[in-house]
mmCIF file with all atom_site columns, C-alpha atoms in Angstrom:
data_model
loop_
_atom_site.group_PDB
_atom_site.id
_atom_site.type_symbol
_atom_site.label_atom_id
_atom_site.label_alt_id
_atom_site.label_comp_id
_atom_site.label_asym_id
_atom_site.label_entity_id
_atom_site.label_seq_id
_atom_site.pdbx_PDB_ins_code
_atom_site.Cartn_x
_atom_site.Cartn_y
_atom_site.Cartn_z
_atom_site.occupancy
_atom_site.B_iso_or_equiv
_atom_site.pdbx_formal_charge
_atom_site.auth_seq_id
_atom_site.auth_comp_id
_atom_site.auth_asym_id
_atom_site.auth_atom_id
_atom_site.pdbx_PDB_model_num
ATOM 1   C CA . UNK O 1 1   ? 0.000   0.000  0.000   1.00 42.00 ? 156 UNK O CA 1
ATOM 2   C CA . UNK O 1 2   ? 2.666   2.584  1.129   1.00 43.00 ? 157 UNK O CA 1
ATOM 3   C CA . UNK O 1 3   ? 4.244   1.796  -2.550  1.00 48.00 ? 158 UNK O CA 1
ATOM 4   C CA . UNK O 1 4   ? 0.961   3.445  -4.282  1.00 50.00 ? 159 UNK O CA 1
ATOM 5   C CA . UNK O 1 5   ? 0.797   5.792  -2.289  1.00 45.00 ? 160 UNK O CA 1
ATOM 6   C CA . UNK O 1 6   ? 4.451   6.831  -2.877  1.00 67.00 ? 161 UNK O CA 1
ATOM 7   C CA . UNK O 1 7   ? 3.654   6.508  -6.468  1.00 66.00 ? 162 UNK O CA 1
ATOM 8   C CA . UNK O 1 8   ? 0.344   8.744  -6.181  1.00 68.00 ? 163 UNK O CA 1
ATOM 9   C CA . UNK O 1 9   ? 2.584   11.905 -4.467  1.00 83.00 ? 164 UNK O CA 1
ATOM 10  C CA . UNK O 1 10  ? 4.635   11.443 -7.318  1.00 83.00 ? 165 UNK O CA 1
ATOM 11  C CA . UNK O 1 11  ? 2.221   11.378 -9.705  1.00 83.00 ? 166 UNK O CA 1
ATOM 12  C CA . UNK O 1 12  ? 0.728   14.944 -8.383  1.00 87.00 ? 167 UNK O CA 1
ATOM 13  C CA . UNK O 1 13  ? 4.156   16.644 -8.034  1.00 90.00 ? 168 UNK O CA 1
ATOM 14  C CA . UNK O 1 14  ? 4.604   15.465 -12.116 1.00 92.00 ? 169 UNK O CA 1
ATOM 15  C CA . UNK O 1 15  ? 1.069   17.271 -12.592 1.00 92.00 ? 170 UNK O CA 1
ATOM 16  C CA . UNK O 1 16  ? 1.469   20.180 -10.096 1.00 93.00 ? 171 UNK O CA 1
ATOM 17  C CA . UNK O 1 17  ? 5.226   20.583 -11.692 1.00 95.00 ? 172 UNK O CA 1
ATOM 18  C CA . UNK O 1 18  ? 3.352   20.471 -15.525 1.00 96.00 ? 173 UNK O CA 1
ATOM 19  C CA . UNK O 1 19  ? 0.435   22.858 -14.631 1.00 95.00 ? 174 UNK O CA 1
ATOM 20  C CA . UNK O 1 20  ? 3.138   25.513 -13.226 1.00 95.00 ? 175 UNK O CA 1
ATOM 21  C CA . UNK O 1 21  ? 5.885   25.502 -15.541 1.00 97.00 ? 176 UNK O CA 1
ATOM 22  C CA . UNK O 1 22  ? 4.449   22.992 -18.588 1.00 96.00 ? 177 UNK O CA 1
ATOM 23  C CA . UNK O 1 23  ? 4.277   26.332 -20.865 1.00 96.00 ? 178 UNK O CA 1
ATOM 24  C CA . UNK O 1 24  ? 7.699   26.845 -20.683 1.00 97.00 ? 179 UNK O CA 1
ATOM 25  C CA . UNK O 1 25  ? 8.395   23.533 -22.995 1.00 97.00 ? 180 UNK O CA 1
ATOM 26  C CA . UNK O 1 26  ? 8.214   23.133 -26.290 1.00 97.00 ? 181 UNK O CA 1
ATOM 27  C CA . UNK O 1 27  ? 5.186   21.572 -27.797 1.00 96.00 ? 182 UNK O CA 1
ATOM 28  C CA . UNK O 1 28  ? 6.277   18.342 -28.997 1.00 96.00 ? 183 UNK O CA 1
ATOM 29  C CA . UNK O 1 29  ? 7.601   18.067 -25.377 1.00 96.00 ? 184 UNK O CA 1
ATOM 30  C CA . UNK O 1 30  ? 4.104   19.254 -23.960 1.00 96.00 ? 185 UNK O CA 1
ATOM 31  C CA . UNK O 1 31  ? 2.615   16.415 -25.864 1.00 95.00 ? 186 UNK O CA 1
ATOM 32  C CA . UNK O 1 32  ? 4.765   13.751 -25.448 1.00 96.00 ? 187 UNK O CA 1
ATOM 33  C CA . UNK O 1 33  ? 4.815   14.607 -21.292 1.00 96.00 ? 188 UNK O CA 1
ATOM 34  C CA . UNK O 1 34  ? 1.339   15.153 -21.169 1.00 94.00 ? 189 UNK O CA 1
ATOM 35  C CA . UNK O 1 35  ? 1.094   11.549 -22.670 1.00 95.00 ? 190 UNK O CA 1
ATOM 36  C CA . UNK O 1 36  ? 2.882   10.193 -20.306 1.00 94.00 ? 191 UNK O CA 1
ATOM 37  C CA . UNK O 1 37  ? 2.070   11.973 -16.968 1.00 91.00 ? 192 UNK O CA 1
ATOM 38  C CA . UNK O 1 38  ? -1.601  13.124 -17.574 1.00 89.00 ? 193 UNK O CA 1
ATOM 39  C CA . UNK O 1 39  ? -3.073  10.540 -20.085 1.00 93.00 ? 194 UNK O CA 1
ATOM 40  C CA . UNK O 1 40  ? -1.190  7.793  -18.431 1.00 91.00 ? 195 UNK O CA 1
ATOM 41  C CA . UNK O 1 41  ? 0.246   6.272  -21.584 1.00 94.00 ? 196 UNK O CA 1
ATOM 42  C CA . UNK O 1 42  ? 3.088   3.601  -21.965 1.00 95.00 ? 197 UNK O CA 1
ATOM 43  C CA . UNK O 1 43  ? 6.456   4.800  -23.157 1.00 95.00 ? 198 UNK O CA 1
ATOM 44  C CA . UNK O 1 44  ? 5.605   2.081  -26.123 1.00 96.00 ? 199 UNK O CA 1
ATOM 45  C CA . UNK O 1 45  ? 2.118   3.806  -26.851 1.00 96.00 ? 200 UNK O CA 1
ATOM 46  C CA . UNK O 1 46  ? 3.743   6.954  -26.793 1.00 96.00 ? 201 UNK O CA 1
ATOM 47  C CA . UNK O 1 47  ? 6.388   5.991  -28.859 1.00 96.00 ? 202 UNK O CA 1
ATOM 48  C CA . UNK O 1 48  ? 4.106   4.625  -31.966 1.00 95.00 ? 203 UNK O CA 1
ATOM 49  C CA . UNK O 1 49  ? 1.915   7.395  -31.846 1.00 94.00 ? 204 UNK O CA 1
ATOM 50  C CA . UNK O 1 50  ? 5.072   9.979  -31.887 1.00 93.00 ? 205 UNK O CA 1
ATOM 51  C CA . UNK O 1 51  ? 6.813   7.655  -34.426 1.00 94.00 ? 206 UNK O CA 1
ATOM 52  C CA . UNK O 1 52  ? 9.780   7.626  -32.042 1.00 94.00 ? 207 UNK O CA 1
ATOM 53  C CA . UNK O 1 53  ? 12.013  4.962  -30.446 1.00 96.00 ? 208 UNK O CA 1
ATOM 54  C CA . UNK O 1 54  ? 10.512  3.941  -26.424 1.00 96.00 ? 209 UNK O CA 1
ATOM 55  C CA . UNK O 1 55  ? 14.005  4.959  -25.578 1.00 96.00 ? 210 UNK O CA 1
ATOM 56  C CA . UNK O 1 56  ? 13.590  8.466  -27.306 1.00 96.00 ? 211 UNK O CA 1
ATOM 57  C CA . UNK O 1 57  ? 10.108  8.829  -25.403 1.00 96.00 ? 212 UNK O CA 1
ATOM 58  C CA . UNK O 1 58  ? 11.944  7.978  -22.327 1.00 97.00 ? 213 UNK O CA 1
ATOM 59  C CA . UNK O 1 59  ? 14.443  10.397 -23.088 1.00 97.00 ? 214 UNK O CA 1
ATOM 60  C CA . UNK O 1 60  ? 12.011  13.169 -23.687 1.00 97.00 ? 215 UNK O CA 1
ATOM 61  C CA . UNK O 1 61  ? 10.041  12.307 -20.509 1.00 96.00 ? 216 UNK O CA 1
ATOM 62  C CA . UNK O 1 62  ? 13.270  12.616 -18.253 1.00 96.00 ? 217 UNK O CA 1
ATOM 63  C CA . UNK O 1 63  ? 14.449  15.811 -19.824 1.00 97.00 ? 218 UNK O CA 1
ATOM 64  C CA . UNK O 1 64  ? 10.953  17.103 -19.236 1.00 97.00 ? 219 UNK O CA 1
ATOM 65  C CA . UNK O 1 65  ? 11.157  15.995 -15.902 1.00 95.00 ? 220 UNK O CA 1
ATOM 66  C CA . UNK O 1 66  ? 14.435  17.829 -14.806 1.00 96.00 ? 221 UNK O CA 1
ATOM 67  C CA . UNK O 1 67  ? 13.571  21.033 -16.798 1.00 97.00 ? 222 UNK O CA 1
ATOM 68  C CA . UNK O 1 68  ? 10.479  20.882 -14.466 1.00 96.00 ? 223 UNK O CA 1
ATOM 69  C CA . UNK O 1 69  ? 12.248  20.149 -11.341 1.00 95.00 ? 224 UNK O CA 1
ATOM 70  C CA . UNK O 1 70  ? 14.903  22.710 -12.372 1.00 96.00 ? 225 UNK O CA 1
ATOM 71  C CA . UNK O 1 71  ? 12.285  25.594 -12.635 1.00 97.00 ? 226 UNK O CA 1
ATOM 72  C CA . UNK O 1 72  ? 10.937  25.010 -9.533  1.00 95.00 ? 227 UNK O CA 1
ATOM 73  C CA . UNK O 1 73  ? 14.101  24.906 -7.538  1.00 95.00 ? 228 UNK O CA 1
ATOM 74  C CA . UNK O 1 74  ? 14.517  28.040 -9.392  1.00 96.00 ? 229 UNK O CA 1
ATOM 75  C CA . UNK O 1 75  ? 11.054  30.070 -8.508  1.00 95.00 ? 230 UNK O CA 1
ATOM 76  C CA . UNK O 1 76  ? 9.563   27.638 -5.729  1.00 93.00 ? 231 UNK O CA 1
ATOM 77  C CA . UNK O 1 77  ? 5.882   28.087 -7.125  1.00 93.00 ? 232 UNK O CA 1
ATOM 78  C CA . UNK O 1 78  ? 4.558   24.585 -6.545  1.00 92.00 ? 233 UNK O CA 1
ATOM 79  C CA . UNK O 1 79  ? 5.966   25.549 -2.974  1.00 91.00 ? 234 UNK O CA 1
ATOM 80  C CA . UNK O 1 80  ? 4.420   28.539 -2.233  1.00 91.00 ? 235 UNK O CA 1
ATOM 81  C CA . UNK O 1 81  ? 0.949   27.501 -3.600  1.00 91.00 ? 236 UNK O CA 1
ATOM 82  C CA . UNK O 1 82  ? 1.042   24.330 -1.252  1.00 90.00 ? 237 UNK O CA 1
ATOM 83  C CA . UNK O 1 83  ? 2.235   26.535 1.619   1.00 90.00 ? 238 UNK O CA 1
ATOM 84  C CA . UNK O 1 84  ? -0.991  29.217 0.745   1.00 91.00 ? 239 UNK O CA 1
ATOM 85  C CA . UNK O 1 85  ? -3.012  26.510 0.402   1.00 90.00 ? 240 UNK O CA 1
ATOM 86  C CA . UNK O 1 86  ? -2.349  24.485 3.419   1.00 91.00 ? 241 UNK O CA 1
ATOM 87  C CA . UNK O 1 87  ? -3.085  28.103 5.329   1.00 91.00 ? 242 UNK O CA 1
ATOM 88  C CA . UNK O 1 88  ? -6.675  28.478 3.992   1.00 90.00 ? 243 UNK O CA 1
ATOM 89  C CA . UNK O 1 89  ? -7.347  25.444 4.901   1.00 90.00 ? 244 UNK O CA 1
ATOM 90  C CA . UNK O 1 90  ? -6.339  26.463 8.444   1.00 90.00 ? 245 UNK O CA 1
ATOM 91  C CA . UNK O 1 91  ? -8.754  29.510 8.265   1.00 89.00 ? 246 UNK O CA 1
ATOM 92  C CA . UNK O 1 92  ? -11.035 27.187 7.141   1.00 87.00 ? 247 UNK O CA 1
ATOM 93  C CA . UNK O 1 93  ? -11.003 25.086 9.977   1.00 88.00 ? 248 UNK O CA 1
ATOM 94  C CA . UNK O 1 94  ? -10.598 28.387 12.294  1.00 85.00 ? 249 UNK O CA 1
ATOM 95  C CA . UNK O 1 95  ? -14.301 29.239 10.931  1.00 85.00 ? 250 UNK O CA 1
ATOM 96  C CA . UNK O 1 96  ? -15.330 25.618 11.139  1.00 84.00 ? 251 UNK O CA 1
ATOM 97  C CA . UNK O 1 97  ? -14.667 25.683 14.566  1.00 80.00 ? 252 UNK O CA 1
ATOM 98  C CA . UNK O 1 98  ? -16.082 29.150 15.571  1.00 80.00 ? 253 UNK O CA 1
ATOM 99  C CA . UNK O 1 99  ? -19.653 28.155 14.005  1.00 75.00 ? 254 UNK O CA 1
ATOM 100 C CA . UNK O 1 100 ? -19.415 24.703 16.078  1.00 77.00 ? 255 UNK O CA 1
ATOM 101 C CA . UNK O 1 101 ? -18.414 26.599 19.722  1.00 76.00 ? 256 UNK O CA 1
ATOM 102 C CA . UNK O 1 102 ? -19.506 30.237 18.543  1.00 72.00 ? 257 UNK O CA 1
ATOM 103 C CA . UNK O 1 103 ? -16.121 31.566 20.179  1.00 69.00 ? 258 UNK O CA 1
ATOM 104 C CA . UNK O 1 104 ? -15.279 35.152 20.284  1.00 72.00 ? 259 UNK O CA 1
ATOM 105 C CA . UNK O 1 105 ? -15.269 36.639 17.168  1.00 78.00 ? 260 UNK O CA 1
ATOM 106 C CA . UNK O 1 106 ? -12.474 38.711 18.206  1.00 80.00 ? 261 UNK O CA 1
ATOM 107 C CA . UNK O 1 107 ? -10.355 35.818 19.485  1.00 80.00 ? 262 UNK O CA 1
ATOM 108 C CA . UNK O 1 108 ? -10.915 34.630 15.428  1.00 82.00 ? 263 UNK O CA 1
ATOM 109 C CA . UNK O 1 109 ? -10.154 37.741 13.882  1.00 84.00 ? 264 UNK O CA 1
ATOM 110 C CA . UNK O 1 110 ? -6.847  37.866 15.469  1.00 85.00 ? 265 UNK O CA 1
ATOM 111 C CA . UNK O 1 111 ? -5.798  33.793 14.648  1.00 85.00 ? 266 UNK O CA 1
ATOM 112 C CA . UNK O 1 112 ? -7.204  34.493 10.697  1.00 87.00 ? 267 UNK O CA 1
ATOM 113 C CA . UNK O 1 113 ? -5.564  38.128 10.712  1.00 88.00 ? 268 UNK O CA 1
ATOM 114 C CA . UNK O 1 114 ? -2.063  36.171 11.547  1.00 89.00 ? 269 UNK O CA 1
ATOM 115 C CA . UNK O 1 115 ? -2.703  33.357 9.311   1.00 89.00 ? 270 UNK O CA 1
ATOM 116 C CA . UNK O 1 116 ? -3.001  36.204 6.644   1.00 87.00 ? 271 UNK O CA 1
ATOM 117 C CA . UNK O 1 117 ? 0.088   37.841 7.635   1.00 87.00 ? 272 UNK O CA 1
ATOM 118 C CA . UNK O 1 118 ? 1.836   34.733 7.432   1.00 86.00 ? 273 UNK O CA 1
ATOM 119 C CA . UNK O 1 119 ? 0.251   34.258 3.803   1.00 85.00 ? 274 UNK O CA 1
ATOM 120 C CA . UNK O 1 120 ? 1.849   37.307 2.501   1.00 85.00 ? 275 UNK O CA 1
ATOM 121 C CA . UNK O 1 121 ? 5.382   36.672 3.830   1.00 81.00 ? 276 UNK O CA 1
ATOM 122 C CA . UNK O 1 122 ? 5.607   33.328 2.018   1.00 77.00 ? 277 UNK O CA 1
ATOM 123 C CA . UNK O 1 123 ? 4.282   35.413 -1.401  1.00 72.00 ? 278 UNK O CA 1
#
């Protein structure tokens, strides 16, 4: 089980990588990545369709793969939007919690107000 699982988180960084920096490769790479990562294709599929060798394909898919790894060291994008994200879902459970034990609503201003701050250092 831990083996899919392992194999799912890398499976969303490949997407979350592609939907950050995918623009920045050329569109036969695009094509041949988006194949492979989002369509879920076999090197061997990819490679009749492309009329390429499976060894070209795999290639292509690795070069891909440390482009996208190299802009993200780089800019840290995929970061930052898990970091943001991660924080709303804290304000979301702030709320949650406030309509369950109607706290103060002062007490909730103040814990959202820092999760905000915190929000724009990390942008």
């Amino acid at each position: 089980m831990i083996a899919k699982v392992t194999a799912m988180d890398k499976i969303l960084e490949q997407a979350l990588l592609y939907d950050f920096y995918g623009e920045l490769l050329t569109p036969h790479q695009k094509e041949v990545y988006e194949q492979f990562v989002l369509d879920d294709l076999s090197l061997s599929e990819i490679a009749e369709s492309e009329g390429i060798s499976r060894q070209g394909v795999h290639d292509l898919v690795r070069r891909c793969q440390k482009a996208l790894e190299g802009y993200e060291e780089k800019l840290h994008l995929v970061e930052r939007f898990l970091a943001v994200k991660e924080k709303v879902g804290e304000i979301d459970s702030i709320l949650t919690d406030w309509e369950e034990r109607k706290q103060d609503p002062k007490e909730i201003i103040k814990e959202i107000r820092g999760i905000s701050a915190t929000i724009i250092e990390e942008l």
